[in-house]
Amino acid sequence: MDTTLNRTPLLSLVTPMYNEEQGMEAFFRSTVSVLETITDRWEIICVDDGSRDATLPMLRHRHAEEPRIRYLSLSRNFGKEAALTAGLDYAAGDAVIPIDADLQDPPELIAMMVQEWRKGFKVVLATRRRRTGEGWFKRLSAKGFYRLISRVATVPIPENTGDFRLLDRQVVEVIRRLPERTRFMKGLFAWAGFSTTRLYYDRPARAAGAAKYNLQAMWRHAKDGIFSFTTLPLRISAYLGAIISMGAIAYAGYIILRTLVRGADLPGYASLITAVLFMGGIQLVSLGIIGEYIGRIYRETKQRPIYVLKEQSL
Ligand code: UDP
Ligand code: MG
């Protein structure tokens, strides 16, 4: 990438959009006005993630009026992580900022991010201090998930930090070289490393439209994060197996001794059935965990593209 000193750096925003017709005007209004205060060399890459509403025609229209608003359109709904991947592939900026279309990632923060970037940081995180306007379940589950994954993952995935962050071109190039199909972007960003600083903000409620993630999608996303960034579950099942086997050996010794001393007695159905059921349960859970990894290996080996483009602006 050419980042010679004699030209002003280009700033790219990357916005995945799935059925965002309602909030789009407000989104462009506030982001463009913030961008204009920073530089006139900016672009917004909007990725239409197979929307079924007027998102795509509205993007075409916006692009015709303002060519710095560019768009990609995917052939169907591939999910936010794939849409972001597409956007990062096409963004040309020296700094790239993934940002949600619903104004939950406040554009005002962009100016501060750029300031930190100019100081030399390659990554500027935006960490959520408070989440207003999100239900208790979303807040609680997100908190639990971030806490868990920041403990168990093999790369430090920062707590309460979404995809909203500034990435230097160098970091974007690293992310683009990561070939995996299961794209847990927060994890991939963390994997890349580089000098990182952090800003804090209060996360507001969605400006318009409805959240696109239901419970099932959140659960899948959480599993992707865990299973792509740690093999701890495999180790847990191995350790559990070892502990239970040792318990079983000790118990067997005790039974043998007792039989030698006191002779055989038949009662013992309760302990027997408990042990059988417990072991069966542990085995199924362990198989399930192995299954999660094998499923992921299977998906990776198929080498399917991460997204399919249907249309794009120049
Ligand atoms: N999104 C997407 N594809 C999807 C789901 C969501 O591109 O399948 C986009 C959505 O348009 C928004 C961003 O991802 O710009 C975040 O979505 P949402 O606000 O529903 O998620 P949350 O704020 O609850 O994390
Ligand atoms: Mg949102």
PDB file of C-alpha atoms in Angstrom, residues 92-266:
ATOM      1  CA  ALA A  92      -9.002   1.561   0.372  1.00  0.00           C
ATOM      2  CA  GLY A  93      -8.399   3.706   3.464  1.00  0.00           C
ATOM      3  CA  ASP A  94      -5.161   4.222   5.351  1.00  0.00           C
ATOM      4  CA  ALA A  95      -7.367   3.857   8.397  1.00  0.00           C
ATOM      5  CA  VAL A  96     -10.513   1.746   8.361  1.00  0.00           C
ATOM      6  CA  ILE A  97     -13.359   1.890  10.879  1.00  0.00           C
ATOM      7  CA  PRO A  98     -16.093  -0.760  10.959  1.00  0.00           C
ATOM      8  CA  ILE A  99     -19.267   0.898  12.245  1.00  0.00           C
ATOM      9  CA  ASP A 100     -22.891  -0.305  12.657  1.00  0.00           C
ATOM     10  CA  ALA A 101     -25.622   1.340  10.616  1.00  0.00           C
ATOM     11  CA  ASP A 102     -27.963   1.884  13.571  1.00  0.00           C
ATOM     12  CA  LEU A 103     -25.960   4.691  15.261  1.00  0.00           C
ATOM     13  CA  GLN A 104     -25.244   2.447  18.246  1.00  0.00           C
ATOM     14  CA  ASP A 105     -21.602   3.149  17.454  1.00  0.00           C
ATOM     15  CA  PRO A 106     -21.549   6.937  17.905  1.00  0.00           C
ATOM     16  CA  PRO A 107     -19.872   8.661  14.913  1.00  0.00           C
ATOM     17  CA  GLU A 108     -18.658  11.453  17.197  1.00  0.00           C
ATOM     18  CA  LEU A 109     -16.044   9.011  18.475  1.00  0.00           C
ATOM     19  CA  ILE A 110     -14.426   8.820  15.034  1.00  0.00           C
ATOM     20  CA  ALA A 111     -12.658  12.174  15.452  1.00  0.00           C
ATOM     21  CA  MET A 112     -11.067  10.989  18.709  1.00  0.00           C
ATOM     22  CA  MET A 113     -10.083   7.670  17.141  1.00  0.00           C
ATOM     23  CA  VAL A 114      -8.335   9.469  14.305  1.00  0.00           C
ATOM     24  CA  GLN A 115      -6.507  11.662  16.824  1.00  0.00           C
ATOM     25  CA  GLU A 116      -5.128   8.564  18.574  1.00  0.00           C
ATOM     26  CA  TRP A 117      -4.220   7.039  15.202  1.00  0.00           C
ATOM     27  CA  ARG A 118      -2.255  10.174  14.276  1.00  0.00           C
ATOM     28  CA  LYS A 119      -0.313   9.730  17.515  1.00  0.00           C
ATOM     29  CA  GLY A 120       0.874   6.415  16.079  1.00  0.00           C
ATOM     30  CA  PHE A 121      -1.494   3.763  17.463  1.00  0.00           C
ATOM     31  CA  LYS A 122      -2.363   1.090  14.885  1.00  0.00           C
ATOM     32  CA  VAL A 123      -5.580   0.031  16.618  1.00  0.00           C
ATOM     33  CA  VAL A 124      -7.978   2.262  18.548  1.00  0.00           C
ATOM     34  CA  LEU A 125     -10.645   0.308  20.430  1.00  0.00           C
ATOM     35  CA  ALA A 126     -14.001   1.739  21.448  1.00  0.00           C
ATOM     36  CA  THR A 127     -15.104   0.071  24.654  1.00  0.00           C
ATOM     37  CA  ARG A 128     -18.700   0.245  25.904  1.00  0.00           C
ATOM     38  CA  ARG A 129     -18.980   1.631  29.371  1.00  0.00           C
ATOM     39  CA  ARG A 130     -22.736   1.437  29.667  1.00  0.00           C
ATOM     40  CA  ARG A 131     -25.443   0.036  27.460  1.00  0.00           C
ATOM     41  CA  THR A 132     -28.602   2.041  27.638  1.00  0.00           C
ATOM     42  CA  GLY A 133     -31.687   1.019  25.730  1.00  0.00           C
ATOM     43  CA  GLU A 134     -30.764  -2.646  25.480  1.00  0.00           C
ATOM     44  CA  GLY A 135     -32.831  -5.171  27.388  1.00  0.00           C
ATOM     45  CA  TRP A 136     -31.524  -6.793  30.576  1.00  0.00           C
ATOM     46  CA  PHE A 137     -31.109 -10.125  28.841  1.00  0.00           C
ATOM     47  CA  LYS A 138     -28.913  -8.713  26.052  1.00  0.00           C
ATOM     48  CA  ARG A 139     -26.816  -6.792  28.568  1.00  0.00           C
ATOM     49  CA  LEU A 140     -26.408  -9.743  30.894  1.00  0.00           C
ATOM     50  CA  SER A 141     -25.677 -12.316  28.184  1.00  0.00           C
ATOM     51  CA  ALA A 142     -23.219  -9.970  26.445  1.00  0.00           C
ATOM     52  CA  LYS A 143     -21.448  -9.308  29.722  1.00  0.00           C
ATOM     53  CA  GLY A 144     -21.216 -13.001  30.575  1.00  0.00           C
ATOM     54  CA  PHE A 145     -20.005 -13.844  27.076  1.00  0.00           C
ATOM     55  CA  TYR A 146     -17.310 -11.147  26.959  1.00  0.00           C
ATOM     56  CA  ARG A 147     -16.091 -12.136  30.406  1.00  0.00           C
ATOM     57  CA  LEU A 148     -15.920 -15.818  29.472  1.00  0.00           C
ATOM     58  CA  ILE A 149     -14.204 -15.344  26.130  1.00  0.00           C
ATOM     59  CA  SER A 150     -11.657 -12.841  27.429  1.00  0.00           C
ATOM     60  CA  ARG A 151     -10.660 -15.498  29.974  1.00  0.00           C
ATOM     61  CA  VAL A 152     -10.485 -18.564  27.775  1.00  0.00           C
ATOM     62  CA  ALA A 153      -9.430 -17.317  24.344  1.00  0.00           C
ATOM     63  CA  THR A 154      -5.835 -17.804  23.215  1.00  0.00           C
ATOM     64  CA  VAL A 155      -5.619 -14.163  22.101  1.00  0.00           C
ATOM     65  CA  PRO A 156      -6.683 -11.336  24.416  1.00  0.00           C
ATOM     66  CA  ILE A 157     -10.189 -10.401  23.228  1.00  0.00           C
ATOM     67  CA  PRO A 158     -11.041  -7.146  25.010  1.00  0.00           C
ATOM     68  CA  GLU A 159     -14.189  -7.096  27.157  1.00  0.00           C
ATOM     69  CA  ASN A 160     -17.196  -5.008  26.077  1.00  0.00           C
ATOM     70  CA  THR A 161     -15.618  -4.070  22.784  1.00  0.00           C
ATOM     71  CA  GLY A 162     -17.447  -4.759  19.538  1.00  0.00           C
ATOM     72  CA  ASP A 163     -16.308  -4.339  15.963  1.00  0.00           C
ATOM     73  CA  PHE A 164     -16.358  -0.534  16.260  1.00  0.00           C
ATOM     74  CA  ARG A 165     -12.671   0.394  16.282  1.00  0.00           C
ATOM     75  CA  LEU A 166     -10.046   2.041  14.093  1.00  0.00           C
ATOM     76  CA  LEU A 167      -7.676  -0.219  12.188  1.00  0.00           C
ATOM     77  CA  ASP A 168      -4.553   0.987  10.442  1.00  0.00           C
ATOM     78  CA  ARG A 169      -3.978  -0.231   6.878  1.00  0.00           C
ATOM     79  CA  GLN A 170      -1.211  -2.517   8.171  1.00  0.00           C
ATOM     80  CA  VAL A 171      -3.697  -4.290  10.458  1.00  0.00           C
ATOM     81  CA  VAL A 172      -6.332  -4.527   7.718  1.00  0.00           C
ATOM     82  CA  GLU A 173      -3.803  -6.247   5.451  1.00  0.00           C
ATOM     83  CA  VAL A 174      -3.144  -8.834   8.170  1.00  0.00           C
ATOM     84  CA  ILE A 175      -6.869  -9.494   8.636  1.00  0.00           C
ATOM     85  CA  ARG A 176      -7.293  -9.877   4.884  1.00  0.00           C
ATOM     86  CA  ARG A 177      -4.640 -12.575   4.827  1.00  0.00           C
ATOM     87  CA  LEU A 178      -6.492 -14.706   7.400  1.00  0.00           C
ATOM     88  CA  PRO A 179      -8.236 -17.359   5.310  1.00  0.00           C
ATOM     89  CA  GLU A 180     -10.649 -18.872   7.813  1.00  0.00           C
ATOM     90  CA  ARG A 181     -14.339 -19.256   7.009  1.00  0.00           C
ATOM     91  CA  THR A 182     -15.631 -18.914  10.541  1.00  0.00           C
ATOM     92  CA  ARG A 183     -15.056 -15.215  10.893  1.00  0.00           C
ATOM     93  CA  PHE A 184     -15.376 -14.095  14.461  1.00  0.00           C
ATOM     94  CA  MET A 185     -14.066 -10.636  13.625  1.00  0.00           C
ATOM     95  CA  LYS A 186     -13.462  -9.435  17.181  1.00  0.00           C
ATOM     96  CA  GLY A 187     -11.163 -12.416  17.614  1.00  0.00           C
ATOM     97  CA  LEU A 188      -9.396 -11.936  14.281  1.00  0.00           C
ATOM     98  CA  PHE A 189      -8.804  -8.258  15.067  1.00  0.00           C
ATOM     99  CA  ALA A 190      -7.284  -9.227  18.415  1.00  0.00           C
ATOM    100  CA  TRP A 191      -5.181 -11.939  16.802  1.00  0.00           C
ATOM    101  CA  ALA A 192      -3.526  -9.373  14.539  1.00  0.00           C
ATOM    102  CA  GLY A 193      -1.964  -7.549  17.492  1.00  0.00           C
ATOM    103  CA  PHE A 194      -0.177  -4.164  16.941  1.00  0.00           C
ATOM    104  CA  SER A 195      -0.040  -1.185  19.285  1.00  0.00           C
ATOM    105  CA  THR A 196      -3.482  -0.609  20.705  1.00  0.00           C
ATOM    106  CA  THR A 197      -5.206   2.087  22.703  1.00  0.00           C
ATOM    107  CA  ARG A 198      -8.741   2.412  23.964  1.00  0.00           C
ATOM    108  CA  LEU A 199     -11.531   4.966  24.185  1.00  0.00           C
ATOM    109  CA  TYR A 200     -14.691   4.606  26.279  1.00  0.00           C
ATOM    110  CA  TYR A 201     -18.275   5.449  25.396  1.00  0.00           C
ATOM    111  CA  ASP A 202     -21.819   4.830  26.535  1.00  0.00           C
ATOM    112  CA  ARG A 203     -23.645   2.648  24.045  1.00  0.00           C
ATOM    113  CA  PRO A 204     -26.953   4.207  23.052  1.00  0.00           C
ATOM    114  CA  ALA A 205     -30.071   2.392  21.891  1.00  0.00           C
ATOM    115  CA  ARG A 206     -30.657   1.620  18.231  1.00  0.00           C
ATOM    116  CA  ALA A 207     -31.712   4.796  16.374  1.00  0.00           C
ATOM    117  CA  ALA A 208     -34.265   3.102  14.088  1.00  0.00           C
ATOM    118  CA  GLY A 209     -35.393  -0.324  12.951  1.00  0.00           C
ATOM    119  CA  ALA A 210     -35.102  -3.568  14.885  1.00  0.00           C
ATOM    120  CA  ALA A 211     -32.035  -5.506  16.064  1.00  0.00           C
ATOM    121  CA  LYS A 212     -31.093  -8.181  13.540  1.00  0.00           C
ATOM    122  CA  TYR A 213     -29.845 -10.706  16.029  1.00  0.00           C
ATOM    123  CA  ASN A 214     -32.275 -13.094  17.625  1.00  0.00           C
ATOM    124  CA  LEU A 215     -31.414 -15.493  20.432  1.00  0.00           C
ATOM    125  CA  GLN A 216     -30.345 -18.253  18.057  1.00  0.00           C
ATOM    126  CA  ALA A 217     -28.014 -15.943  16.107  1.00  0.00           C
ATOM    127  CA  MET A 218     -26.454 -14.688  19.333  1.00  0.00           C
ATOM    128  CA  TRP A 219     -25.920 -18.241  20.552  1.00  0.00           C
ATOM    129  CA  ARG A 220     -24.274 -19.218  17.260  1.00  0.00           C
ATOM    130  CA  HIS A 221     -22.065 -16.139  17.368  1.00  0.00           C
ATOM    131  CA  ALA A 222     -20.998 -16.915  20.933  1.00  0.00           C
ATOM    132  CA  LYS A 223     -20.133 -20.507  19.989  1.00  0.00           C
ATOM    133  CA  ASP A 224     -18.137 -19.305  16.976  1.00  0.00           C
ATOM    134  CA  GLY A 225     -16.131 -17.084  19.283  1.00  0.00           C
ATOM    135  CA  ILE A 226     -15.394 -19.780  21.834  1.00  0.00           C
ATOM    136  CA  PHE A 227     -14.669 -22.686  19.493  1.00  0.00           C
ATOM    137  CA  SER A 228     -12.592 -20.602  17.052  1.00  0.00           C
ATOM    138  CA  PHE A 229     -10.361 -19.106  19.674  1.00  0.00           C
ATOM    139  CA  THR A 230      -9.769 -21.802  22.241  1.00  0.00           C
ATOM    140  CA  THR A 231      -9.534 -25.572  22.511  1.00  0.00           C
ATOM    141  CA  LEU A 232     -10.211 -25.362  26.235  1.00  0.00           C
ATOM    142  CA  PRO A 233     -13.527 -27.285  25.976  1.00  0.00           C
ATOM    143  CA  LEU A 234     -11.615 -30.284  24.572  1.00  0.00           C
ATOM    144  CA  ARG A 235      -9.163 -30.110  27.422  1.00  0.00           C
ATOM    145  CA  ILE A 236     -11.957 -29.784  29.978  1.00  0.00           C
ATOM    146  CA  SER A 237     -13.595 -32.963  28.738  1.00  0.00           C
ATOM    147  CA  ALA A 238     -10.241 -34.737  28.843  1.00  0.00           C
ATOM    148  CA  TYR A 239      -9.571 -33.607  32.419  1.00  0.00           C
ATOM    149  CA  LEU A 240     -13.112 -34.491  33.464  1.00  0.00           C
ATOM    150  CA  GLY A 241     -12.582 -37.953  32.009  1.00  0.00           C
ATOM    151  CA  ALA A 242      -9.307 -38.329  33.904  1.00  0.00           C
ATOM    152  CA  ILE A 243     -10.813 -37.214  37.211  1.00  0.00           C
ATOM    153  CA  ILE A 244     -13.807 -39.526  36.868  1.00  0.00           C
ATOM    154  CA  SER A 245     -11.570 -42.476  35.942  1.00  0.00           C
ATOM    155  CA  MET A 246      -9.441 -41.904  39.016  1.00  0.00           C
ATOM    156  CA  GLY A 247     -12.576 -41.748  41.160  1.00  0.00           C
ATOM    157  CA  ALA A 248     -13.785 -44.980  39.558  1.00  0.00           C
ATOM    158  CA  ILE A 249     -10.463 -46.745  40.254  1.00  0.00           C
ATOM    159  CA  ALA A 250     -10.537 -45.657  43.881  1.00  0.00           C
ATOM    160  CA  TYR A 251     -14.129 -46.765  44.254  1.00  0.00           C
ATOM    161  CA  ALA A 252     -13.362 -50.111  42.622  1.00  0.00           C
ATOM    162  CA  GLY A 253     -10.563 -50.664  45.141  1.00  0.00           C
ATOM    163  CA  TYR A 254     -12.920 -49.909  47.960  1.00  0.00           C
ATOM    164  CA  ILE A 255     -15.580 -52.335  46.644  1.00  0.00           C
ATOM    165  CA  ILE A 256     -13.034 -55.129  46.205  1.00  0.00           C
ATOM    166  CA  LEU A 257     -11.733 -54.656  49.716  1.00  0.00           C
ATOM    167  CA  ARG A 258     -15.212 -54.544  51.173  1.00  0.00           C
ATOM    168  CA  THR A 259     -16.224 -57.708  49.310  1.00  0.00           C
ATOM    169  CA  LEU A 260     -13.139 -59.513  50.623  1.00  0.00           C
ATOM    170  CA  VAL A 261     -13.882 -58.467  54.176  1.00  0.00           C
ATOM    171  CA  ARG A 262     -17.654 -58.588  54.328  1.00  0.00           C
ATOM    172  CA  GLY A 263     -18.544 -60.852  51.403  1.00  0.00           C
ATOM    173  CA  ALA A 264     -20.723 -59.948  48.441  1.00  0.00           C
ATOM    174  CA  ASP A 265     -23.973 -58.072  48.911  1.00  0.00           C
ATOM    175  CA  LEU A 266     -26.401 -57.334  46.122  1.00  0.00           C
TER     176      LEU A 266
END
